[in-house]
CSV table of C-alpha atoms in Angstrom, one decimal:
chain,number,residue,atom,x,y,z
A,1,MET,CA,142.5,-53.3,-69.0
A,2,TYR,CA,145.3,-53.1,-71.0
A,3,LYS,CA,144.3,-54.4,-74.3
A,4,LYS,CA,141.1,-52.0,-74.0
A,5,THR,CA,143.3,-48.4,-73.5
A,6,LEU,CA,144.9,-49.8,-76.5
A,7,PHE,CA,141.7,-50.6,-78.6
A,8,VAL,CA,140.2,-46.9,-77.5
A,9,LEU,CA,143.9,-45.0,-78.2
A,10,VAL,CA,143.8,-47.2,-81.8
A,11,GLY,CA,140.7,-46.0,-82.5
A,12,VAL,CA,141.5,-42.1,-81.5
A,13,LEU,CA,144.3,-42.6,-83.7
A,14,CYS,CA,142.4,-43.8,-86.7
A,15,LEU,CA,139.3,-41.1,-86.1
A,16,PHE,CA,142.1,-38.2,-86.1
A,17,ALA,CA,143.7,-40.4,-89.4
A,18,PHE,CA,140.0,-40.2,-91.5
A,19,THR,CA,139.2,-36.2,-90.3
A,20,GLY,CA,142.7,-35.0,-91.0
A,21,CYS,CA,143.8,-34.8,-87.0
A,22,GLY,CA,140.8,-33.0,-86.5
A,23,SER,CA,141.4,-30.3,-88.9
A,24,SER,CA,138.5,-27.9,-90.8
A,25,SER,CA,139.1,-26.3,-93.2
A,26,GLY,CA,136.6,-24.8,-96.1
A,27,SER,CA,134.7,-21.2,-96.6
A,28,LEU,CA,131.3,-19.8,-95.4
A,29,SER,CA,129.6,-17.1,-97.1
A,30,CYS,CA,127.1,-14.7,-95.0
A,31,GLU,CA,125.0,-12.2,-95.8
A,32,LYS,CA,123.1,-9.2,-94.4
A,33,VAL,CA,120.5,-6.6,-95.5
A,34,THR,CA,119.4,-3.6,-94.4
A,35,THR,CA,117.4,-0.6,-95.3
A,36,ASP,CA,119.3,2.2,-93.8
A,37,GLU,CA,117.6,5.6,-92.2
A,38,ASP,CA,116.8,7.0,-95.7
A,39,GLY,CA,114.9,3.6,-97.4
A,40,TYR,CA,117.9,2.4,-99.0
A,41,LYS,CA,119.2,-0.9,-99.4
A,42,VAL,CA,122.4,-2.3,-98.4
A,43,THR,CA,123.8,-5.6,-99.3
A,44,ASP,CA,126.8,-6.7,-96.4
A,45,THR,CA,128.1,-9.9,-97.5
A,46,ILE,CA,131.2,-11.3,-95.8
A,47,ASN,CA,132.7,-14.0,-97.5
A,48,VAL,CA,135.8,-16.4,-95.4
A,49,THR,CA,138.4,-19.0,-95.8
A,50,TYR,CA,140.1,-20.8,-92.9
A,51,LYS,CA,142.1,-23.8,-92.5
A,52,ASN,CA,142.5,-25.9,-89.7
A,53,ASN,CA,139.8,-24.0,-88.4
A,54,LYS,CA,141.8,-20.9,-88.5
A,55,VAL,CA,140.4,-17.9,-90.3
A,56,THR,CA,143.0,-17.1,-93.2
A,57,ASN,CA,141.1,-14.8,-95.9
A,58,VAL,CA,137.8,-12.7,-95.3
A,59,GLU,CA,135.9,-10.5,-98.4
A,60,ASN,CA,133.3,-8.3,-97.2
A,61,ILE,CA,131.1,-6.9,-100.8
A,62,ASN,CA,129.3,-4.3,-99.1
A,63,LEU,CA,126.8,-3.1,-101.8
A,64,THR,CA,125.0,0.2,-100.9
A,65,GLU,CA,122.2,1.9,-102.8
A,66,MET,CA,122.0,5.5,-102.1
A,67,ASP,CA,121.4,8.6,-103.7
A,68,PRO,CA,122.2,9.7,-107.9
A,69,SER,CA,124.0,13.2,-107.2
A,70,THR,CA,126.3,11.4,-104.1
A,71,VAL,CA,127.4,8.3,-105.4
A,72,ASP,CA,130.8,10.1,-107.4
A,73,MET,CA,131.5,11.9,-104.6
A,74,THR,CA,131.3,9.1,-102.0
A,75,ILE,CA,133.7,6.8,-104.6
A,76,SER,CA,135.9,9.7,-104.7
A,77,PHE,CA,136.1,10.5,-101.0
A,78,ALA,CA,136.0,7.0,-100.2
A,79,ASN,CA,139.0,6.3,-102.0
A,80,LEU,CA,141.0,9.1,-100.6
A,81,PHE,CA,140.3,7.4,-97.0
A,82,THR,CA,141.5,4.2,-98.4
A,83,SER,CA,144.7,4.5,-99.7
A,84,ALA,CA,146.9,4.5,-96.4
A,85,LEU,CA,144.7,1.3,-96.0
A,86,ASN,CA,146.0,-0.4,-98.6
A,87,GLU,CA,149.3,0.5,-98.0
A,88,VAL,CA,148.9,-2.2,-94.7
A,89,SER,CA,150.4,-5.9,-96.0
A,90,GLY,CA,147.6,-7.7,-96.2
A,91,MET,CA,144.9,-5.4,-96.7
A,92,ASN,CA,142.5,-4.6,-100.1
A,93,ILE,CA,140.2,-2.2,-100.0
A,94,GLN,CA,138.5,-0.6,-103.8
A,95,TYR,CA,135.3,1.6,-104.3
A,96,SER,CA,133.5,1.3,-107.4
A,97,LYS,CA,130.3,2.2,-108.9
A,98,GLU,CA,127.9,-0.5,-109.3
A,99,ASN,CA,125.6,1.5,-111.1
A,100,ASP,CA,124.1,5.2,-111.6
A,101,THR,CA,122.6,4.3,-107.5
A,102,THR,CA,125.4,2.0,-106.3
A,103,VAL,CA,128.8,2.1,-104.3
A,104,LYS,CA,130.4,-1.2,-104.1
A,105,TYR,CA,133.1,-2.1,-101.4
A,106,ILE,CA,135.0,-5.1,-101.3
A,107,MET,CA,137.2,-5.2,-98.6
A,108,THR,CA,139.9,-8.4,-98.3
A,109,VAL,CA,141.7,-9.3,-95.8
A,110,ASP,CA,144.6,-11.7,-95.8
A,111,TYR,CA,145.6,-12.6,-92.1
A,112,ASN,CA,149.0,-14.8,-93.6
A,113,GLU,CA,149.9,-11.1,-93.8
A,114,LEU,CA,148.3,-8.9,-92.8
A,115,ASP,CA,150.8,-6.4,-90.7
A,116,ILE,CA,148.6,-5.7,-87.6
A,117,ASP,CA,150.8,-3.1,-86.0
A,118,ALA,CA,150.6,-0.9,-89.2
A,119,LEU,CA,147.1,-1.6,-89.2
A,120,LYS,CA,146.9,-0.3,-85.6
A,121,GLU,CA,149.4,2.6,-86.9
A,122,THR,CA,147.1,3.2,-89.5
A,123,PHE,CA,144.2,3.7,-87.9
A,124,GLY,CA,145.4,5.6,-84.6
A,125,ASP,CA,142.6,6.3,-82.5
A,126,ASP,CA,140.2,4.6,-84.6
A,127,PHE,CA,141.5,1.7,-84.0
A,128,ASP,CA,138.4,-0.9,-83.5
A,129,GLU,CA,139.6,-3.4,-81.6
A,130,GLU,CA,135.9,-5.2,-82.1
A,131,SER,CA,136.9,-5.2,-85.7
A,132,PHE,CA,137.6,-8.1,-87.7
A,133,TYR,CA,140.7,-8.1,-88.6
A,134,LEU,CA,142.5,-7.3,-84.6
A,135,SER,CA,143.8,-10.7,-84.3
A,136,LYS,CA,145.9,-13.1,-86.7
A,137,ASP,CA,144.9,-16.1,-84.9
A,138,ILE,CA,141.2,-16.3,-85.0
A,139,THR,CA,138.7,-19.5,-85.0
A,140,ILE,CA,136.8,-19.7,-87.6
A,141,ASP,CA,133.6,-20.6,-84.4
A,142,GLU,CA,135.3,-17.0,-83.2
A,143,PHE,CA,134.4,-15.0,-86.0
A,144,LYS,CA,131.6,-16.4,-86.5
A,145,GLU,CA,130.1,-15.4,-82.6
A,146,LYS,CA,132.0,-12.0,-83.1
A,147,ASN,CA,131.5,-10.6,-86.5
A,148,LEU,CA,128.5,-12.7,-88.4
A,149,THR,CA,125.1,-13.2,-85.5
A,150,ASP,CA,122.9,-10.7,-87.7
A,151,TYR,CA,123.9,-12.4,-91.1
A,152,THR,CA,122.3,-15.6,-93.1
A,153,CYS,CA,125.5,-17.7,-93.8
A,154,GLN,CA,125.5,-20.7,-95.7
């Protein structure tokens, strides 16, 4: 019995040694393409980096087609709105003009640097308890389950 237990224990230890102690690291890229109520295409891409099964960084890239007459106004308004969010440690949001009919939005979240309390204070009553930046301690599986169900991932 002792030899059998020792054999199983050594086998498990070897498994952990060869697989990185059960840790998983990598990246995931997911995309969702929709059409809004006016017939314009919206492409949303979420790139997730994780280490030891914990999400470390998220990049959300959104390309939204719209009427050319509203592109510049949309970017100006969005930049005013996001200026306070860019002061939160661990967050960065940028809006830009991709072309005459498309606004590009990029939000990056560094979970190692993210200040959740400052984020809640900045959002105030509009803080979304379901957003992917609510918790700094989220596994890649939890992230996929909560945020990527409508996305195609690779």
